[in-house]
mmCIF file of C-alpha atoms and ligand atoms in Angstrom:
data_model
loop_
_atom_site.group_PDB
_atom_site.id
_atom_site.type_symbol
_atom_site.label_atom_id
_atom_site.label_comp_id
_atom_site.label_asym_id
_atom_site.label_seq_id
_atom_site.Cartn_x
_atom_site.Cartn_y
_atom_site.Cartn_z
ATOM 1 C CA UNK O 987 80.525 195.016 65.642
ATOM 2 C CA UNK O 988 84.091 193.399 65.005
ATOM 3 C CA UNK O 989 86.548 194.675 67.679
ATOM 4 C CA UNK O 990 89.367 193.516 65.921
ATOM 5 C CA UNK O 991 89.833 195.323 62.046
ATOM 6 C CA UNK O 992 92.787 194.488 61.108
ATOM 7 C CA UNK O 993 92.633 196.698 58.231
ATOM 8 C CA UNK O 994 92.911 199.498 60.365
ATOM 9 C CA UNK O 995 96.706 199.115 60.494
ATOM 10 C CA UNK O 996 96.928 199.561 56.594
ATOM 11 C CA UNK O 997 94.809 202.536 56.706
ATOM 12 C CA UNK O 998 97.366 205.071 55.043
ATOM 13 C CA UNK O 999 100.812 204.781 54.298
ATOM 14 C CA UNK O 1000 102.770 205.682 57.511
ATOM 15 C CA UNK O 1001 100.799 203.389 59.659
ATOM 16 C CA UNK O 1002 102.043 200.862 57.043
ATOM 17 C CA UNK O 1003 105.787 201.612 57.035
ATOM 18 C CA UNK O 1004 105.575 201.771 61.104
ATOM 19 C CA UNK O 1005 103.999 198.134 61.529
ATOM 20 C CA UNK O 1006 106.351 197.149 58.463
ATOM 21 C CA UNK O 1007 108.207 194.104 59.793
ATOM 22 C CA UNK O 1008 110.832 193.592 57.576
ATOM 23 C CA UNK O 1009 112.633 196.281 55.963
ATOM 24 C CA UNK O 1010 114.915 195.847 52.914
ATOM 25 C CA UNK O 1011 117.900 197.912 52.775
ATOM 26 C CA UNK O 1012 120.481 198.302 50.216
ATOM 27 C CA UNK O 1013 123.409 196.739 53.376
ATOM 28 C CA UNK O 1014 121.510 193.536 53.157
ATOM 29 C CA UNK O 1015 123.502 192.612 49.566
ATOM 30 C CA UNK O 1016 125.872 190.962 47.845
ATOM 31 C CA UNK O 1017 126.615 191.659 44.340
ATOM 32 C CA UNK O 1018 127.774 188.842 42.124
ATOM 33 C CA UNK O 1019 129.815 190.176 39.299
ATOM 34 C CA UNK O 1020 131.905 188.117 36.440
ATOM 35 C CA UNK O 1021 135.026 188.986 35.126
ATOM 36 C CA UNK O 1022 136.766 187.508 32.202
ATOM 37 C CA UNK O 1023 140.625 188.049 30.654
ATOM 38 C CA UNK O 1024 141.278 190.607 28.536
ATOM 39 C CA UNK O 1025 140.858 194.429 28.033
ATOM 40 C CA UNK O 1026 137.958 196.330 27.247
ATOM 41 C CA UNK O 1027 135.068 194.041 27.147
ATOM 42 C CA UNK O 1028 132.073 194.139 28.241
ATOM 43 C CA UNK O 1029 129.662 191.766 27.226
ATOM 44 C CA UNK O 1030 125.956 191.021 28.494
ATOM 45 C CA UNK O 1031 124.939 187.395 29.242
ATOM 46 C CA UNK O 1032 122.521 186.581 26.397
ATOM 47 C CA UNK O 1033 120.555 184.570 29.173
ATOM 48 C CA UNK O 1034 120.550 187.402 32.287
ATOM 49 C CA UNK O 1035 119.814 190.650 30.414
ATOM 50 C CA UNK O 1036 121.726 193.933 32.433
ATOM 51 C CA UNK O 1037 124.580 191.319 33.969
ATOM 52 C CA UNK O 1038 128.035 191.467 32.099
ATOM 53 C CA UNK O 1039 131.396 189.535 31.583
ATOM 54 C CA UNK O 1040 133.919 192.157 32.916
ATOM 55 C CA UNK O 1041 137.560 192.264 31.881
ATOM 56 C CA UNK O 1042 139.236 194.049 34.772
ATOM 57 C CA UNK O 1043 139.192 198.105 33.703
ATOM 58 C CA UNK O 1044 135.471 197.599 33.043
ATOM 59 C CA UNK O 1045 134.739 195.796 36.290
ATOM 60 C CA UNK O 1046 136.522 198.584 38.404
ATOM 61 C CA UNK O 1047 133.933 200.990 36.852
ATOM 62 C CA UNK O 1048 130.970 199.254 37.842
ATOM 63 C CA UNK O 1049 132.214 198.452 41.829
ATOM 64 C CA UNK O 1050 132.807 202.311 41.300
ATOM 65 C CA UNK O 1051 129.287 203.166 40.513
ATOM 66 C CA UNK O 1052 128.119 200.489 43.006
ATOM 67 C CA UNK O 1053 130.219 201.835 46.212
ATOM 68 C CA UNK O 1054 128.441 205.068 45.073
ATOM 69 C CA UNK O 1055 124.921 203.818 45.375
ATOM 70 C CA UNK O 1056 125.799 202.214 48.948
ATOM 71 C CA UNK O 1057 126.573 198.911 47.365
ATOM 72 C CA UNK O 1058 129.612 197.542 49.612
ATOM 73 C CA UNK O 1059 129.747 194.170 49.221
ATOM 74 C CA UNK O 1060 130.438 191.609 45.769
ATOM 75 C CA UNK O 1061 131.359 188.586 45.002
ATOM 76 C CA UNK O 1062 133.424 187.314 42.127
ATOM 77 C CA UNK O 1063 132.712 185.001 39.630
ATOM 78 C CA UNK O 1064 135.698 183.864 36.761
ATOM 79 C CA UNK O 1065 135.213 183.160 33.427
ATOM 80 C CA UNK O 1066 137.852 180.825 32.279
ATOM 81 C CA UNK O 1067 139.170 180.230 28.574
ATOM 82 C CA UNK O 1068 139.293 176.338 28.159
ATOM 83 C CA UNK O 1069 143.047 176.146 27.438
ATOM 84 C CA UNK O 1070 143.454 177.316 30.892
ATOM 85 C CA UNK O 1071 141.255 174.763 32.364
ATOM 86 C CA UNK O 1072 142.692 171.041 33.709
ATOM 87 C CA UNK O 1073 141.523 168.183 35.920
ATOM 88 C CA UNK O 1074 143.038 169.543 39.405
ATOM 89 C CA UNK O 1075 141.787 173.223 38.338
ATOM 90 C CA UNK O 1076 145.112 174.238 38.709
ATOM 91 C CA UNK O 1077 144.402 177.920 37.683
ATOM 92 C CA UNK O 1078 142.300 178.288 40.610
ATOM 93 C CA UNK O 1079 145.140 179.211 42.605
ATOM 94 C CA UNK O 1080 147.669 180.281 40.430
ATOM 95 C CA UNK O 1081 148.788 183.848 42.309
ATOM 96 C CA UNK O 1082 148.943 185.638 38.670
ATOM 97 C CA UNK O 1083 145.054 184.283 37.157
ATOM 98 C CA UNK O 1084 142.692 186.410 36.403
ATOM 99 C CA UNK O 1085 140.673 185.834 39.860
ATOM 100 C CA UNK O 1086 143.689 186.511 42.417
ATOM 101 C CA UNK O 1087 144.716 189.821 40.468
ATOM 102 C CA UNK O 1088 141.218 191.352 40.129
ATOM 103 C CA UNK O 1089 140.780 190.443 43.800
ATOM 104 C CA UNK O 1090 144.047 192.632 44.960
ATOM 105 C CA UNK O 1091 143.629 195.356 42.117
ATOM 106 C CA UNK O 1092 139.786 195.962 43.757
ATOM 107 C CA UNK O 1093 141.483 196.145 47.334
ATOM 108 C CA UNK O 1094 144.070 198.677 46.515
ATOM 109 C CA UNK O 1095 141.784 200.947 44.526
ATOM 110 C CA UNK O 1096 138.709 200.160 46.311
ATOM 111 C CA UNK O 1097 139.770 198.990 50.177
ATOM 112 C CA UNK O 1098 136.215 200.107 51.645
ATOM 113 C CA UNK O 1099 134.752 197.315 49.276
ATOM 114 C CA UNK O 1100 133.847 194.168 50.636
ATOM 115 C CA UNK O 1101 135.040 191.215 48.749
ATOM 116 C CA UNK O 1102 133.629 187.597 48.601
ATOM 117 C CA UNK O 1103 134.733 184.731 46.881
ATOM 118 C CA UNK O 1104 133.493 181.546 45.152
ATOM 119 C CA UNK O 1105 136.065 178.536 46.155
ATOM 120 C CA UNK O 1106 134.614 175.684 43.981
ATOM 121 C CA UNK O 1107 136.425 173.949 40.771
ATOM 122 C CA UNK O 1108 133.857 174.272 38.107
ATOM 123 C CA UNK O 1109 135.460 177.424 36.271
ATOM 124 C CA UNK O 1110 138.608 176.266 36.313
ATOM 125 C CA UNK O 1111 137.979 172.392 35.361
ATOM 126 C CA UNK O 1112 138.222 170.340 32.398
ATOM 127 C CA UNK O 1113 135.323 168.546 33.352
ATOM 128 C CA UNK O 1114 133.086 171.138 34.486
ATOM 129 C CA UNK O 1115 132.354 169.846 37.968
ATOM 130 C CA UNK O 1116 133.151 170.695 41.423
ATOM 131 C CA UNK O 1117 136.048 168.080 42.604
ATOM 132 C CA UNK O 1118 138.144 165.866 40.796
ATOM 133 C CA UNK O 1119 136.989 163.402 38.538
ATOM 134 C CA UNK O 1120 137.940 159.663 38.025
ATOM 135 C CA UNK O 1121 136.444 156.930 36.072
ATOM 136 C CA UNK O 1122 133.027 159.226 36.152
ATOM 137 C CA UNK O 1123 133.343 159.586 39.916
ATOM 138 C CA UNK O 1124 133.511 162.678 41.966
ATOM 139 C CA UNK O 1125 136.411 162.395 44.498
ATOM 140 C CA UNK O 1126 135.895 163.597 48.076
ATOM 141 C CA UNK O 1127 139.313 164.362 49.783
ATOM 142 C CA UNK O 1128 141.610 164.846 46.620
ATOM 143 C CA UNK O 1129 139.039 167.656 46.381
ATOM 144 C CA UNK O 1130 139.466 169.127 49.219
ATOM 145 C CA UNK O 1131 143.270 169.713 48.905
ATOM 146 C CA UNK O 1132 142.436 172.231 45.513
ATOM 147 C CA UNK O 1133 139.652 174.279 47.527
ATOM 148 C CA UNK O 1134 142.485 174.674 50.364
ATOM 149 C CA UNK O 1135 144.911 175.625 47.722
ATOM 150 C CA UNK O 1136 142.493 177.901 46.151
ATOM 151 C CA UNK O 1137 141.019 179.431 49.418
ATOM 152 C CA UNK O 1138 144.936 180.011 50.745
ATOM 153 C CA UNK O 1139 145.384 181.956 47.200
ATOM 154 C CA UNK O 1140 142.202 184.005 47.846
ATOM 155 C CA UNK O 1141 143.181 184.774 51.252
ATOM 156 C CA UNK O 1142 146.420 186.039 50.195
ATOM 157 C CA UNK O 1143 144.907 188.593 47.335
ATOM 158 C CA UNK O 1144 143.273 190.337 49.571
ATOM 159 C CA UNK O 1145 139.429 188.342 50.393
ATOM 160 C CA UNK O 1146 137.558 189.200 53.172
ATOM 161 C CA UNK O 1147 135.147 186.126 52.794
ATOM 162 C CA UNK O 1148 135.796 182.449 51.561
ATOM 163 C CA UNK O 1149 132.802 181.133 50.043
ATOM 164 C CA UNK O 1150 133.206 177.525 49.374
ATOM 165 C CA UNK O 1151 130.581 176.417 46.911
ATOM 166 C CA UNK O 1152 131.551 173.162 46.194
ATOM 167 C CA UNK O 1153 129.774 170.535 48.699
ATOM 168 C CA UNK O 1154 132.146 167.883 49.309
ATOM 169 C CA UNK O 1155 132.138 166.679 52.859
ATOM 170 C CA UNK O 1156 134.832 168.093 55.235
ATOM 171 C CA UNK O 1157 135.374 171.385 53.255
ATOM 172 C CA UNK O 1158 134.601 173.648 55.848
ATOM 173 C CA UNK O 1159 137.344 172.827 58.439
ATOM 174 C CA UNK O 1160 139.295 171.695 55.918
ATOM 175 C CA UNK O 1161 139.868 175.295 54.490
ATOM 176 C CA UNK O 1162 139.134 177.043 58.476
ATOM 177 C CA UNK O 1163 142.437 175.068 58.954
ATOM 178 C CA UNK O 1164 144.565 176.200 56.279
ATOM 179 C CA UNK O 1165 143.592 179.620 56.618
ATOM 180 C CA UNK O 1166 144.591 178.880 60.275
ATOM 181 C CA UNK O 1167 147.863 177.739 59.976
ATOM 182 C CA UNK O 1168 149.166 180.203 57.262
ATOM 183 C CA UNK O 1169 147.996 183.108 59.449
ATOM 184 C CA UNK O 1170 144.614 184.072 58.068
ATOM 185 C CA UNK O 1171 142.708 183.584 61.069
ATOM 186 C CA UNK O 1172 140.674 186.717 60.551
ATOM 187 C CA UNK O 1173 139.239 185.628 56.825
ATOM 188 C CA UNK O 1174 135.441 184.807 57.464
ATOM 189 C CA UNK O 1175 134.098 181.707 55.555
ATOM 190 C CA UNK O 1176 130.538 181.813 53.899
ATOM 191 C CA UNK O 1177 129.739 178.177 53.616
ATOM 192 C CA UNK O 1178 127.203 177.456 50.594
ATOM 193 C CA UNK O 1179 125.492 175.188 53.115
ATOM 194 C CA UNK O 1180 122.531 174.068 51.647
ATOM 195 C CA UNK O 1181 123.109 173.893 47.858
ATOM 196 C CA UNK O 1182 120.415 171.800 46.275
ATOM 197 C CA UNK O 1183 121.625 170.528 42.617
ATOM 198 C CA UNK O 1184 119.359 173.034 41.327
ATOM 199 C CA UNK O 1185 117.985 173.740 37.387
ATOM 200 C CA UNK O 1186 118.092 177.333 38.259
ATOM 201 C CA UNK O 1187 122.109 177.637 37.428
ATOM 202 C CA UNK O 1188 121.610 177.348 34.092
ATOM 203 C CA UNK O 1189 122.188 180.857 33.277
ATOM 204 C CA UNK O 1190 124.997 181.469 35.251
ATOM 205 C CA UNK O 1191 126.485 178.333 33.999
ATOM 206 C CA UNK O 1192 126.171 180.155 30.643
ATOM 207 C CA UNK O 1193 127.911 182.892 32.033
ATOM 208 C CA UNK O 1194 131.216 180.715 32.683
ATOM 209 C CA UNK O 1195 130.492 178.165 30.457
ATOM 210 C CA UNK O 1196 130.972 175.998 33.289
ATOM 211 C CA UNK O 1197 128.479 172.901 32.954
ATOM 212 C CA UNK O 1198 129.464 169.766 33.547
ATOM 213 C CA UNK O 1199 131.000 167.694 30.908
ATOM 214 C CA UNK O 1200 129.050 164.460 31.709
ATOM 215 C CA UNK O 1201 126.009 163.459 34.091
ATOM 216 C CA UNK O 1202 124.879 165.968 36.634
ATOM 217 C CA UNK O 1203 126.040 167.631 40.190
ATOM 218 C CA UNK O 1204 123.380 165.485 42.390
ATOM 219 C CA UNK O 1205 126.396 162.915 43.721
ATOM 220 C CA UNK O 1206 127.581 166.471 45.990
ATOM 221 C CA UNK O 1207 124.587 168.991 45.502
ATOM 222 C CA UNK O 1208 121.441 168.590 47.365
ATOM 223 C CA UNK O 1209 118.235 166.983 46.374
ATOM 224 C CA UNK O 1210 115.304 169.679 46.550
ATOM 225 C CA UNK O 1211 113.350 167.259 48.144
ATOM 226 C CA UNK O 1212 115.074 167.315 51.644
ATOM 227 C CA UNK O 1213 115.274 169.486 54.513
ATOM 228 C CA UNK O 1214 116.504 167.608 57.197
ATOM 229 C CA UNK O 1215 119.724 166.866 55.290
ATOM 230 C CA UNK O 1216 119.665 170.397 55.239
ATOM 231 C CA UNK O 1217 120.145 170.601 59.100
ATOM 232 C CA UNK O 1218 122.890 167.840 59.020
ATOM 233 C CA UNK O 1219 124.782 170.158 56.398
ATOM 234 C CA UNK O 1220 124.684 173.187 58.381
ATOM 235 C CA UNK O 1221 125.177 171.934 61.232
ATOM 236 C CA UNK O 1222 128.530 170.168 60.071
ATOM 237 C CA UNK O 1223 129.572 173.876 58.610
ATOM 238 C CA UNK O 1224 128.870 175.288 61.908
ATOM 239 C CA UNK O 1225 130.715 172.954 63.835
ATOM 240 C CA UNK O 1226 133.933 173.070 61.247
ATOM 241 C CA UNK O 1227 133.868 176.343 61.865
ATOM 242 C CA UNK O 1228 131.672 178.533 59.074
ATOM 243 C CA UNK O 1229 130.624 182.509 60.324
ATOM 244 C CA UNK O 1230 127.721 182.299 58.102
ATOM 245 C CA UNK O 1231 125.531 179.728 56.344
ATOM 246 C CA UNK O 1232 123.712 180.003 53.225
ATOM 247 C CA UNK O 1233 120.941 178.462 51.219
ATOM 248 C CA UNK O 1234 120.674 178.122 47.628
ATOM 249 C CA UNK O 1235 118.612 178.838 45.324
ATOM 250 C CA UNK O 1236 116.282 180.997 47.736
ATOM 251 C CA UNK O 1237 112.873 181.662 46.497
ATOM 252 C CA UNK O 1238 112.508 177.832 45.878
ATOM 253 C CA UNK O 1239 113.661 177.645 49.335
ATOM 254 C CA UNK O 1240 112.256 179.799 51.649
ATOM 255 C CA UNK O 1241 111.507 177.180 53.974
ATOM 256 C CA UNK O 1242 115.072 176.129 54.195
ATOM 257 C CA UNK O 1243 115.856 179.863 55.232
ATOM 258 C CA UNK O 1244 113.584 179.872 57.665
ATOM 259 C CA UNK O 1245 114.526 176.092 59.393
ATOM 260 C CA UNK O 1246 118.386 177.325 59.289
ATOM 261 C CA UNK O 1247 117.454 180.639 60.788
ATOM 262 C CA UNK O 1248 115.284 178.748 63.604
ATOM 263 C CA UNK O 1249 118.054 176.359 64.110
ATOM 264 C CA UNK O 1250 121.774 178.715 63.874
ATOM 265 C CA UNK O 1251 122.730 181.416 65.993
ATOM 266 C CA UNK O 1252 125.353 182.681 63.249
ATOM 267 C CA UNK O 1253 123.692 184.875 60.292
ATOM 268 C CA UNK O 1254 121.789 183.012 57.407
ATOM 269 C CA UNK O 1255 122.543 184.238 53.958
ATOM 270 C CA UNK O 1256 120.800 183.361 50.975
ATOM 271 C CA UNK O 1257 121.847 183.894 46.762
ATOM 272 C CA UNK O 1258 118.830 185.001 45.017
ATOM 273 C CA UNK O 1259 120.504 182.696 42.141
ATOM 274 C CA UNK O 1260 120.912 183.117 38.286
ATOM 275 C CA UNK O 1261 117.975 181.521 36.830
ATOM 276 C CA UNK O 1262 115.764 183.343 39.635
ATOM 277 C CA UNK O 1263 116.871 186.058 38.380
ATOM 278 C CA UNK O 1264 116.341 185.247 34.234
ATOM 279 C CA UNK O 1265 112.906 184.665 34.964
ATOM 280 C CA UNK O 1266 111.300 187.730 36.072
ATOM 281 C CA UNK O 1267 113.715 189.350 33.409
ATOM 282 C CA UNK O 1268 112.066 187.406 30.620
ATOM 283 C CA UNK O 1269 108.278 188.077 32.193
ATOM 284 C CA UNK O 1270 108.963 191.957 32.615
ATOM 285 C CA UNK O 1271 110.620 191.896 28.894
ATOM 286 C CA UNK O 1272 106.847 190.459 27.551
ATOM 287 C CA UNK O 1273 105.219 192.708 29.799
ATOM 288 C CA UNK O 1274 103.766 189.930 31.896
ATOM 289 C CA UNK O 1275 105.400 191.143 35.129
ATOM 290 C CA UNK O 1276 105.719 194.771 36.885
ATOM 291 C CA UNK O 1277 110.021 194.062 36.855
ATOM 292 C CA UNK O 1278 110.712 196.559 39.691
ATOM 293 C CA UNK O 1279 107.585 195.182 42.142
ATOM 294 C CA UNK O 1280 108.780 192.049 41.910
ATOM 295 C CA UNK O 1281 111.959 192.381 42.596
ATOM 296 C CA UNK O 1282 111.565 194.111 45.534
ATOM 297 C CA UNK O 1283 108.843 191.728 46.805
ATOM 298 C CA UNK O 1284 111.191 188.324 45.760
ATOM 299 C CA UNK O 1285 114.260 190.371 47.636
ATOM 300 C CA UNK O 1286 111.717 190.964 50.704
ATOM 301 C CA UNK O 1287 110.292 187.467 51.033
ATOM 302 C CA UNK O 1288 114.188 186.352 51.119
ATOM 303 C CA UNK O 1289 114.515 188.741 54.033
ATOM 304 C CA UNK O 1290 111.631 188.305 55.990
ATOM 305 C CA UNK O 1291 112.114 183.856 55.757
ATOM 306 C CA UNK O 1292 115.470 184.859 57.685
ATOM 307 C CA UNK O 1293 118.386 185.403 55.886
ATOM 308 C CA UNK O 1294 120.561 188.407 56.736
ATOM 309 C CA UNK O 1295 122.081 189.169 53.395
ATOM 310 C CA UNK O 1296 121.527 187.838 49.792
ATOM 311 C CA UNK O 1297 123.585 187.460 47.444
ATOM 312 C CA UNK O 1298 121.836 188.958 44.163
ATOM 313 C CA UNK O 1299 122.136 189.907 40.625
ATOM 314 C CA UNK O 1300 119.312 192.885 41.238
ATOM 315 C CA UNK O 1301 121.425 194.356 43.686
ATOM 316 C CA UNK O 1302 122.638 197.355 41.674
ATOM 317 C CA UNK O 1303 118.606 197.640 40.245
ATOM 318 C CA UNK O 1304 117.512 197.490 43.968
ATOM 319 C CA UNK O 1305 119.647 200.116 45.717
ATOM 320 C CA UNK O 1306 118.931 202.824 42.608
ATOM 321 C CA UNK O 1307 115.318 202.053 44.045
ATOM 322 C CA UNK O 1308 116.045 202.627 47.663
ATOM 323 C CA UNK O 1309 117.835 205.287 47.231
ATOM 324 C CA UNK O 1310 114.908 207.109 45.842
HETATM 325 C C1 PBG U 332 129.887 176.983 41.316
HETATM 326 C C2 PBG U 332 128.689 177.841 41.462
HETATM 327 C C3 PBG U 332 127.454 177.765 40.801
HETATM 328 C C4 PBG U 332 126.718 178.890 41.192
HETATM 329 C C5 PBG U 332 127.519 179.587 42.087
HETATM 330 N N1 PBG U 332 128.726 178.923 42.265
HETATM 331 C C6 PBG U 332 126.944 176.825 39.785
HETATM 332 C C7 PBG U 332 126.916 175.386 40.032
HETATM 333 O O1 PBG U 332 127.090 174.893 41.146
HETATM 334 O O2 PBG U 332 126.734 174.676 39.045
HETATM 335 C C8 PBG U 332 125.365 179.274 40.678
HETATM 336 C C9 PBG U 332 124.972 180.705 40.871
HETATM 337 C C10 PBG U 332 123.799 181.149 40.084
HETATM 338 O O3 PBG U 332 123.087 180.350 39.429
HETATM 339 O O4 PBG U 332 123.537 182.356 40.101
HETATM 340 N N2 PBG U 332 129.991 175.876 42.085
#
């Protein structure tokens, strides 16, 4: 006779949800959301069906209906016209743009709602990339003076959470000490840790019609092939002063969830990126893939290989789900 049956611990459905070791819950996300200038608009991304473009009246709707399903926290992604855009990004931090007024306009109406933000250059630059260009090169420290300038700006609208996005070396503490030294010493910084240079962005580079100009992103942005340089990266972030790391893409990555979570102390987040997302859209469309099954199992892998929130663009699906 066997003695052990493991199968006896999936015998009906509460023994299941008590030996259930990771549960999902609707406090474990982040919701991206993109606004663009203007007034009532609201336009779907052709390439991630059920995620808009946002002009400001619309976008206070929808983190209305989201604080109502138990949806707290979002982060916020501009959409920049190109006469706005220039080499140093300058927009970026201009106190009047689009991204600095919807941040304060969501704090007064909404102030329960948690706000993160995306501190990188693409949106805002003439040449699509994540630093400042010269003679095809990607410069390192000139860089890091526009993310300061932009994370300072954020800061002051009202964010709760820097998010710098951009890789360039030094970043972290670079921004830690400008928030430092003009009094924000309580605004948390989510460092995009482990970024790989990653095909899944193409959608939401659709979104902001924010690819590159020329070449690619793999001079700052991880190669998928490494993990180690993984370590180096968040350790660096954690040293310059970061209060949570993240990996991305995730489902690609799972293993690089798990090695930061076995390796940090601080919480591990992960963003459940664009093209992550597309995909399992375009199966469920052809009927090739249950879409709400797989959601929830993608969202619960992300979980259970460590990370402690993830930033995703099922969010809002997810928590009309649990709620039920
Ligand atoms: C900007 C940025 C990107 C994403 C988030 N912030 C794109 C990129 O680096 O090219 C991608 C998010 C997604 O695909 O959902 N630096």
């Amino acid at each position: 006779m066997l003695t052990r049956r493991p199968r006896r611990n999936r015998k009906s459905a509460v023994i299941r949800q008590m030996v259930q070791e990771t549960l999902l819950t609707v406090d474990d996300f982040i919701f991206p959301l993109f606004i663009i200038e203007g007034e009532n608009i609201k336009e779907e991304i052709p390439s991630m069906p059920g995620i808009y473009r946002y002009t400001l009246d619309h976008l206070m709707v929808e983190i209305g209906e989201c604080l109502d399903l138990g949806i707290k926290s979002f982060c916020l992604f501009p959409s920049v016209k190109e006469d706005k855009k220039d080499r140093a990004a300058t927009e970026g931090s201009n106190p009047e743009g689009i991204y600095q007024v919807a941040l304060s306009s969501i704090k007064e109406k909404y102030p329960e709602a948690m706000l993160m933000t995306d501190v990188a250059m693409d949106p805002y630059s003439s040449d699509g990339h994540d630093g400042i260009v010269e003679d095809g090169k990607i410069l390192n420290d000139e860089s890091l003076e526009v993310l300061g300038k932009m994370a300072l700006a954020q800061a002051k609208a009202g964010a709760d959470i820097i998010g710098p996005s951009d890789m360039m070396d030094g970043r972290i503490g670079y921004i830690r000490e400008v928030l430092d030294d003009n009094g924000y010493t309580d605004v948390s910084i989510m460092a995009y840790s482990a970024k790989y240079a990653s095909a899944f962005y193409g959608p939401f580079r659709d979104a902001l019609n924010s690819a590159p100009k020329f070449g690619d992103k793999k001079t700052y942005q991880m190669d998928p092939a490494n993990v180690k340089e993984a370590l180096i990266e968040a350790e660096l972030d954690y040293v310059e002063g970061a209060d949570f790391l993240m990996v991305k893409p995730a489902l690609s990555y799972l293993d690089i969830i798990k090695a930061l979570s076995d390796n940090f102390d601080i919480p591990i987040t992960a963003y459940n990126v664009s093209g992550e997302y597309a995909m399992l859209k375009a199966a469920a469309q052809n009927g090739w893939l249950e879409n709400d099954k797989t959601m929830m199992e993608m969202l619960l892998s992300i979980k259970r290989a460590g990370a402690s929130a993830i930033l995703t663009y099922f969010a809002k699906e997810a928590a009309v789900l649990l709620k039920k």
